[in-house]
XYZ file of C-alpha atoms in Angstrom:
557
model
C 100.970 128.357 63.666
C 100.129 126.565 60.368
C 96.445 125.605 59.876
C 95.464 122.066 58.724
C 94.200 121.998 55.104
C 90.541 121.134 54.671
C 89.458 117.638 53.721
C 88.302 117.122 50.154
C 85.013 115.398 49.191
C 85.992 111.920 47.898
C 83.187 111.413 45.268
C 83.734 114.979 43.925
C 87.395 114.536 43.715
C 86.812 111.336 41.723
C 84.724 113.403 39.265
C 87.565 116.005 39.027
C 85.663 118.512 41.223
C 87.397 120.091 44.156
C 85.031 120.653 47.065
C 85.520 120.637 50.783
C 84.085 117.716 52.809
C 81.659 118.429 55.629
C 81.176 114.822 56.832
C 83.460 111.803 57.145
C 82.249 108.275 56.780
C 84.065 105.981 59.231
C 83.014 102.930 57.187
C 84.240 104.153 53.759
C 87.118 106.146 55.288
C 86.305 109.061 52.992
C 85.008 112.638 53.167
C 81.607 113.851 51.731
C 80.308 117.265 50.926
C 76.651 117.975 51.860
C 75.253 116.818 48.488
C 77.361 113.621 48.364
C 76.388 112.919 51.953
C 72.705 112.935 51.045
C 73.369 110.538 48.180
C 75.445 108.333 50.472
C 72.621 108.175 53.015
C 69.992 107.551 50.323
C 71.612 104.265 49.222
C 70.355 101.159 51.111
C 73.919 99.711 51.088
C 75.459 102.729 52.819
C 72.461 104.100 54.703
C 73.631 102.845 58.135
C 77.288 104.008 57.740
C 78.330 106.276 60.567
C 78.971 109.826 59.500
C 80.911 112.265 61.708
C 81.867 115.958 61.361
C 85.123 116.583 59.641
C 86.174 118.636 62.690
C 85.730 115.555 64.826
C 87.650 113.350 62.220
C 90.477 115.860 62.253
C 90.974 115.032 66.055
C 91.405 111.343 65.266
C 93.035 111.290 61.844
C 96.544 110.967 63.320
C 95.399 107.929 65.277
C 97.468 105.037 64.101
C 94.539 102.629 63.327
C 95.009 100.883 59.937
C 91.619 99.867 58.413
C 93.174 97.855 55.582
C 95.060 94.614 55.598
C 98.775 95.048 55.420
C 99.188 91.880 53.406
C 96.421 92.141 50.811
C 95.497 95.834 50.922
C 91.903 94.969 51.341
C 89.494 96.343 53.920
C 89.524 94.646 57.303
C 85.931 93.378 57.473
C 86.320 90.077 59.532
C 87.632 89.206 62.954
C 89.210 85.916 63.980
C 88.411 85.093 67.552
C 90.853 82.218 67.579
C 93.843 84.451 66.835
C 92.318 87.777 68.203
C 93.063 89.586 64.995
C 91.234 91.605 62.300
C 91.565 90.141 58.842
C 90.308 90.725 55.304
C 88.408 88.205 53.121
C 91.589 87.096 51.386
C 93.275 86.280 54.699
C 90.777 83.448 55.449
C 91.856 80.835 52.867
C 95.587 81.789 53.125
C 96.158 82.011 56.944
C 92.883 81.092 58.735
C 91.524 78.089 56.790
C 92.090 75.875 59.821
C 90.204 78.196 62.213
C 86.731 77.107 63.288
C 83.953 78.712 61.163
C 82.192 80.069 64.215
C 85.382 81.956 65.241
C 85.331 84.066 61.941
C 82.878 86.851 62.586
C 82.047 90.286 61.159
C 84.333 92.974 62.284
C 81.182 95.112 63.194
C 79.945 92.301 65.465
C 83.283 92.139 67.136
C 83.337 95.911 67.564
C 79.925 96.018 69.225
C 79.981 97.465 72.806
C 83.652 98.599 72.163
C 83.084 101.814 74.061
C 81.956 99.900 77.152
C 84.392 96.987 76.806
C 86.788 95.945 79.556
C 89.535 96.238 76.940
C 88.921 99.942 76.406
C 88.343 100.472 80.185
C 91.721 98.664 80.849
C 93.407 100.719 78.178
C 92.151 103.936 79.652
C 93.235 102.743 83.135
C 96.553 101.651 81.818
C 97.146 105.040 80.079
C 96.043 106.935 83.253
C 98.271 104.768 85.516
C 101.199 104.891 83.095
C 100.841 108.637 82.794
C 100.698 109.033 86.560
C 103.775 106.641 86.735
C 105.665 108.745 84.241
C 104.718 111.936 86.151
C 105.826 110.283 89.351
C 109.107 109.365 87.696
C 109.422 113.029 86.510
C 108.711 114.242 90.058
C 111.241 111.760 91.430
C 113.931 112.799 88.879
C 113.242 116.461 89.541
C 113.483 115.820 93.262
C 116.778 113.968 93.073
C 118.186 116.541 90.721
C 117.331 119.240 93.220
C 118.828 116.948 95.905
C 122.086 116.582 94.060
C 122.415 120.403 93.856
C 121.839 120.591 97.533
C 124.297 117.838 98.220
C 127.019 119.653 96.125
C 126.487 122.845 98.172
C 126.606 120.770 101.361
C 129.931 119.106 100.313
C 131.369 122.564 99.322
C 130.463 123.849 102.677
C 131.837 120.842 104.352
C 135.246 121.222 102.455
C 135.359 124.923 103.432
C 134.558 124.135 107.115
C 137.189 121.351 107.154
C 139.800 123.780 105.724
C 138.888 126.360 108.283
C 139.117 123.838 111.045
C 142.420 122.643 109.690
C 143.722 126.160 109.423
C 142.527 126.982 112.947
C 144.152 123.787 114.344
C 147.389 124.349 112.574
C 147.499 127.992 113.762
C 146.828 126.839 117.306
C 149.648 124.287 117.040
C 151.871 126.915 115.566
C 151.222 129.374 118.375
C 151.798 126.613 120.978
C 155.076 125.762 119.397
C 156.217 129.408 119.126
C 155.277 129.995 122.765
C 157.332 126.979 123.759
C 160.230 128.271 121.693
C 159.965 131.651 123.393
C 159.910 130.148 126.885
C 162.871 127.839 126.278
C 164.843 130.559 124.530
C 164.223 132.909 127.429
C 165.305 130.234 129.861
C 168.625 129.609 128.065
C 169.228 133.327 127.580
C 168.561 133.947 131.335
C 171.030 131.323 132.371
C 173.692 132.668 129.925
C 173.114 136.166 131.185
C 173.413 135.235 134.796
C 176.764 133.479 134.242
C 178.082 136.321 132.065
C 177.124 138.823 134.672
C 178.980 136.860 137.326
C 182.165 136.553 135.080
C 182.088 140.271 134.368
C 181.790 140.988 138.099
C 184.787 138.762 138.827
C 186.714 140.381 135.918
C 186.085 143.832 137.485
C 187.242 142.599 140.926
C 190.465 141.121 139.452
C 191.137 144.281 137.562
C 190.851 146.151 140.749
C 193.120 143.710 142.583
C 195.682 144.078 139.809
C 195.606 147.831 140.173
C 195.913 147.640 143.945
C 198.948 145.281 143.548
C 200.706 147.787 141.151
C 200.014 150.620 143.634
C 201.189 148.583 146.602
C 204.312 147.577 144.755
C 205.231 151.231 144.062
C 204.305 153.021 147.235
C 203.853 150.587 150.174
C 206.587 149.390 152.633
C 207.894 145.839 152.586
C 205.734 144.938 155.610
C 202.684 146.380 153.894
C 203.577 144.471 150.699
C 204.004 141.225 152.655
C 200.775 141.516 154.549
C 198.836 142.812 151.451
C 200.195 139.954 149.259
C 198.996 137.401 151.777
C 195.539 138.848 152.013
C 195.165 139.266 148.262
C 196.242 135.622 147.667
C 193.498 134.446 150.039
C 190.939 136.745 148.336
C 191.914 135.570 144.839
C 191.880 131.918 145.846
C 188.385 132.226 147.263
C 187.154 134.046 144.202
C 188.667 131.490 141.835
C 187.335 128.644 143.900
C 183.801 129.994 143.878
C 184.031 130.796 140.144
C 185.304 127.281 139.363
C 182.259 125.828 141.105
C 179.831 128.027 139.126
C 181.581 127.310 135.828
C 181.369 123.676 136.588
C 177.653 123.990 136.841
C 177.350 125.985 133.612
C 175.915 124.329 130.415
C 176.006 125.238 126.800
C 172.718 125.020 124.881
C 171.845 124.501 121.248
C 168.219 124.843 120.001
C 166.802 122.838 117.114
C 163.303 121.912 115.840
C 161.812 118.399 115.442
C 158.533 118.440 113.417
C 155.970 116.010 114.505
C 156.090 112.841 112.315
C 152.319 113.008 111.521
C 152.814 116.556 110.171
C 155.637 115.444 107.989
C 153.622 112.450 106.906
C 150.714 114.799 106.127
C 152.988 116.995 103.948
C 154.679 114.092 102.162
C 151.907 111.502 101.939
C 148.515 113.241 101.934
C 147.920 113.847 98.219
C 144.097 114.568 98.492
C 142.114 116.822 100.743
C 139.383 114.148 100.498
C 137.429 112.104 98.007
C 133.992 112.576 96.430
C 132.125 109.271 96.086
C 128.810 108.453 94.529
C 126.478 105.877 95.940
C 124.336 104.223 93.350
C 121.051 102.371 94.004
C 118.472 100.926 91.711
C 115.608 103.300 90.752
C 112.575 102.490 92.960
C 110.054 103.436 90.370
C 107.875 100.960 88.565
C 105.657 101.618 85.507
C 102.366 99.776 85.752
C 102.008 96.989 83.206
C 99.281 97.195 80.704
C 96.441 94.746 80.952
C 96.474 92.718 77.694
C 94.646 89.832 76.022
C 91.307 90.786 77.673
C 88.102 89.957 75.808
C 85.919 92.919 74.872
C 82.956 92.332 77.148
C 80.464 94.890 78.406
C 81.256 96.259 81.953
C 78.790 95.221 84.621
C 78.863 95.099 88.312
C 78.953 91.948 90.407
C 75.814 90.883 92.208
C 77.210 88.128 94.467
C 74.859 87.148 97.218
C 75.991 88.203 100.774
C 75.114 84.694 102.052
C 77.942 83.255 99.947
C 80.650 85.004 102.038
C 82.448 83.310 104.871
C 85.080 84.839 107.317
C 88.028 82.760 108.597
C 89.991 84.156 111.542
C 93.666 84.698 110.725
C 95.405 86.933 113.273
C 94.797 88.971 116.383
C 97.221 91.471 117.928
C 97.131 94.380 120.390
C 98.506 97.828 119.581
C 100.561 99.188 122.437
C 100.302 101.521 124.235
C 96.508 100.798 124.416
C 94.628 103.247 122.202
C 91.404 103.895 120.435
C 91.854 103.115 116.745
C 90.233 105.590 114.368
C 91.550 104.176 111.035
C 93.371 101.190 109.559
C 94.652 100.108 106.197
C 96.190 96.951 104.588
C 98.578 97.913 101.896
C 98.966 95.768 98.803
C 102.342 94.406 100.073
C 100.632 93.198 103.291
C 101.864 95.884 105.688
C 99.295 97.310 108.124
C 98.933 100.984 108.992
C 97.012 102.130 112.017
C 95.893 105.662 112.894
C 95.113 106.789 116.428
C 93.483 110.134 116.402
C 91.868 110.034 119.827
C 94.693 109.218 122.178
C 98.419 109.250 120.992
C 97.876 110.988 117.677
C 100.247 108.453 115.982
C 100.398 106.773 112.613
C 101.976 103.312 113.117
C 103.180 100.560 110.855
C 102.956 96.812 111.678
C 103.962 93.928 109.418
C 101.607 91.225 108.184
C 102.206 89.036 111.268
C 101.154 91.800 113.703
C 104.628 92.836 114.782
C 105.306 96.623 115.419
C 107.632 98.091 112.748
C 107.772 101.803 113.472
C 105.892 105.093 113.939
C 105.465 107.172 110.731
C 106.559 110.707 111.396
C 103.599 112.935 110.653
C 102.422 116.448 111.401
C 98.971 116.487 112.953
C 96.764 113.625 114.329
C 95.742 111.093 111.667
C 92.146 109.954 111.558
C 91.415 107.757 108.499
C 93.420 106.117 105.603
C 92.928 104.798 102.112
C 95.244 103.221 99.563
C 95.295 105.118 96.255
C 97.480 102.660 94.306
C 100.546 100.361 94.972
C 102.750 103.377 95.510
C 100.713 105.756 97.556
C 98.181 106.110 100.339
C 96.193 109.160 101.707
C 95.506 110.210 105.322
C 93.119 112.725 106.781
C 94.174 115.106 109.576
C 91.050 116.691 111.122
C 93.081 118.864 113.619
C 95.054 120.663 110.989
C 92.240 120.504 108.305
C 94.115 118.671 105.552
C 94.736 115.338 103.916
C 98.189 114.157 102.774
C 99.147 111.874 99.864
C 102.155 109.776 101.151
C 104.537 107.442 99.300
C 104.304 103.990 100.918
C 107.981 103.358 99.926
C 109.718 106.063 101.961
C 106.786 107.740 103.807
C 107.405 110.905 101.868
C 104.494 113.460 101.689
C 103.954 113.932 97.956
C 100.940 116.334 98.287
C 99.156 118.158 101.003
C 95.606 119.312 100.349
C 94.093 121.795 102.714
C 90.373 122.402 103.582
C 88.477 125.136 105.336
C 87.102 122.679 107.769
C 88.110 119.305 109.385
C 88.134 116.213 107.149
C 87.421 112.734 108.577
C 86.451 109.676 106.545
C 88.275 108.972 103.305
C 88.073 106.544 100.431
C 89.509 106.185 96.924
C 88.528 104.716 93.626
C 90.343 104.909 90.274
C 93.037 107.204 91.643
C 90.374 109.631 92.800
C 89.963 110.584 96.520
C 86.682 110.972 98.322
C 86.648 112.588 101.762
C 84.082 113.917 104.188
C 84.660 117.589 105.106
C 82.709 119.039 108.016
C 79.972 121.685 107.114
C 80.565 121.048 103.437
C 79.846 117.387 102.593
C 81.629 114.757 100.580
C 84.277 116.002 98.169
C 85.793 114.166 95.163
C 89.372 115.291 94.541
C 92.013 114.342 91.948
C 95.632 113.725 92.807
C 96.643 117.330 92.058
C 94.276 118.584 94.822
C 91.609 119.881 92.381
C 88.053 119.467 93.838
C 85.983 117.751 91.116
C 82.707 118.037 92.828
C 81.112 118.430 96.325
C 77.965 116.614 97.574
C 76.455 118.786 100.210
C 75.272 116.909 103.315
C 74.511 117.612 106.892
C 77.728 116.133 108.243
C 77.034 116.481 111.973
C 76.711 112.708 112.474
C 78.674 111.445 109.456
C 82.258 110.303 109.947
C 83.163 107.328 107.675
C 82.634 106.929 103.891
C 83.349 104.455 101.041
C 83.283 104.958 97.256
C 82.769 102.624 94.217
C 82.576 103.152 90.471
C 79.417 105.353 90.581
C 78.188 105.314 94.201
C 79.120 106.782 97.604
C 78.294 105.022 100.858
C 78.387 106.644 104.322
C 77.381 105.846 107.899
C 75.178 107.936 110.097
C 76.018 107.102 113.733
C 73.247 109.209 115.315
C 70.449 107.817 113.142
C 71.978 104.280 113.028
C 71.772 104.185 109.223
C 73.971 103.106 106.264
C 73.298 105.265 103.192
C 73.969 104.995 99.501
C 73.873 107.888 96.998
C 75.091 108.660 93.430
C 77.636 111.222 92.549
C 75.001 113.899 92.364
C 73.945 113.305 95.949
C 70.674 111.558 95.081
C 69.905 108.976 97.760
C 69.495 105.486 96.316
C 68.794 103.577 99.451
C 69.064 103.715 103.292
C 69.691 100.609 105.473
C 68.632 100.463 109.094
C 68.136 97.568 111.507
C 69.170 96.296 114.962
C 72.500 94.935 113.575
C 73.871 98.494 112.854
C 73.541 100.500 116.086
C 75.999 103.422 115.802
C 77.636 102.320 112.601
C 81.216 103.585 112.017
C 83.822 102.156 109.594
C 82.549 101.103 106.168
C 84.309 99.485 103.154
C 83.254 98.073 99.762
C 84.470 94.533 98.742
C 85.159 93.201 95.284
C 81.502 92.267 94.824
C 80.249 95.817 95.509
C 78.788 94.666 98.808
C 79.387 96.645 101.996
C 80.997 95.687 105.245
C 80.053 97.923 108.167
C 81.217 97.802 111.855
C 78.837 99.119 114.491
C 80.293 100.151 117.972
C 77.056 99.874 119.969
C 75.830 96.596 118.511
C 79.492 95.312 118.605
C 79.453 93.479 115.336
C 80.315 93.370 111.567
C 77.485 93.413 109.088
C 77.646 92.580 105.377
C 75.022 94.525 103.395
C 74.204 93.590 99.824
C 74.985 96.229 97.115
C 71.308 97.109 96.654
C 70.693 97.517 100.400
C 68.007 94.877 100.449
C 69.743 92.023 102.217
C 72.262 91.757 105.096
C 73.913 89.292 107.329
C 75.656 89.699 110.646
C 78.986 87.929 109.894
C 80.914 88.675 113.112
C 80.056 89.565 116.707
C 82.476 90.983 119.185
C 84.093 89.134 122.202
C 85.429 90.527 125.411
C 88.793 91.511 124.009
C 87.371 92.443 120.534
C 84.881 94.963 121.811
C 83.355 98.042 120.109
C 84.772 98.079 116.490
C 85.551 101.447 115.052
C 87.766 101.072 111.946
C 87.580 98.718 108.987
C 89.532 97.958 105.830
C 89.085 95.385 103.053
C 91.890 94.534 100.612
C 91.159 91.778 98.155
C 90.493 88.681 100.411
C 91.647 90.244 103.657
C 89.491 92.073 106.115
C 91.018 94.076 108.970
C 89.113 95.423 112.002
C 90.218 97.959 114.586
C 88.642 98.074 118.046
C 88.147 100.761 120.633
C 90.530 99.230 123.160
C 93.415 99.017 120.733
C 93.023 95.465 119.487
C 93.205 94.459 115.826
C 91.743 91.366 114.128
C 92.562 90.129 110.623
C 90.295 87.792 108.663
C 90.435 85.854 105.392
C 87.372 86.184 103.244
C 86.380 83.002 101.467
C 83.604 83.113 98.834
């Protein structure tokens, strides 16, 4: 492997001295040795320039960021907010003289908070999602490549099996025809043989009568000749009469063969054993679009007051057969998934109008669900101690992640999965199945969880509490009052506020992100009794109840 040559000190090189640089000035875009760096920092004009190690600069030197104006070759030191473009001083009178003065700002002012800007965050998210999309495409193409090999082997086997069946059938037809030939041949030969035997017997009798006539003529008396002649005439007449009758019945046979017309047609007309055909369909893979034209503003969480939220009833439907819903999910395309861990052990799909679509064939009994992105969702299976990442297009299991103990509640954020594993705690897992960290908890009364950018929320049904902690497990707040008796399903909305359903208090509570305020936004009726499961997707809220009923609400803010 060839090593990268060291960077030269710019000021020293200008003086004709060759010296390696130890620091790099991101403002001057030039390297500095230790002595020149001291001089650079001593000047008031360059004192606040940012210096980085040359090793760090080597990591980004191939980054295609041009710090000079392509038109004038001058340093880009200004930013036009009107056109969202970096410019040099010479660009202003030539191309931006009509832009408002307030829209021309220093490039350094425009670059403030760049590391915490939504643009950089969106770029990172776009790269991550695009990378995952490409990897998904690679997995898909590898899968279909393997499938085409399997299909070729299957077709080869089918051709061979068809040939064997054809051979077997032709052999059976051949044997059947040969057997028929043998029977008919034997029948004809038997009839010929019988007649031939009868003629030969008559021939012998006539030969004998001829001999007797010769002897009678030579040695018998006239009386004996007379009487013998009369008797022999009668005998011959009877023999000939009988023989004439038999000959009249006799047939001559000629055997021939007529091949079945379908066989002849097969020989003459069938020019192919079969035909290989290819079915084409459009690739069902989509690359996520980049988020563009976003202002660079510092990231900050929403603090919308919980009192500003209003629920509007949209739909109610019953899941049949009646079951106890453990988890539910609204996919981004509006489809509804329902998990029944306690009774049937089924994972079911319904459309956005509440009509049953199908059961999703799964191994194990599904408990809880979460949507990872527009292409995938994840399901926990406590009975077989695993979670599965499933494609929501074809219900194909992309990844199975096993645990030592049962996993129950599940949530996802930024394509990372959070799940509650008995006797371990809450685990954060990436899409390859790597455990990124584990927050150890006493999980005996914990079932459901939810995750946000930097916090994890979980319900404790025995202690009637809703809890919030950071990613290190440090508890931030605990919420408890009469509105959350036996809290179960929990979800985070777009404003970082929490919806919680409680089965004993039979209601839905909205808790503010800091845990300080709450409002009971929904109480149960007779047919919507004892809520267990909960899912929020944009402005839709789905509740699953103990008796197998579902309710969908629109959230207006």
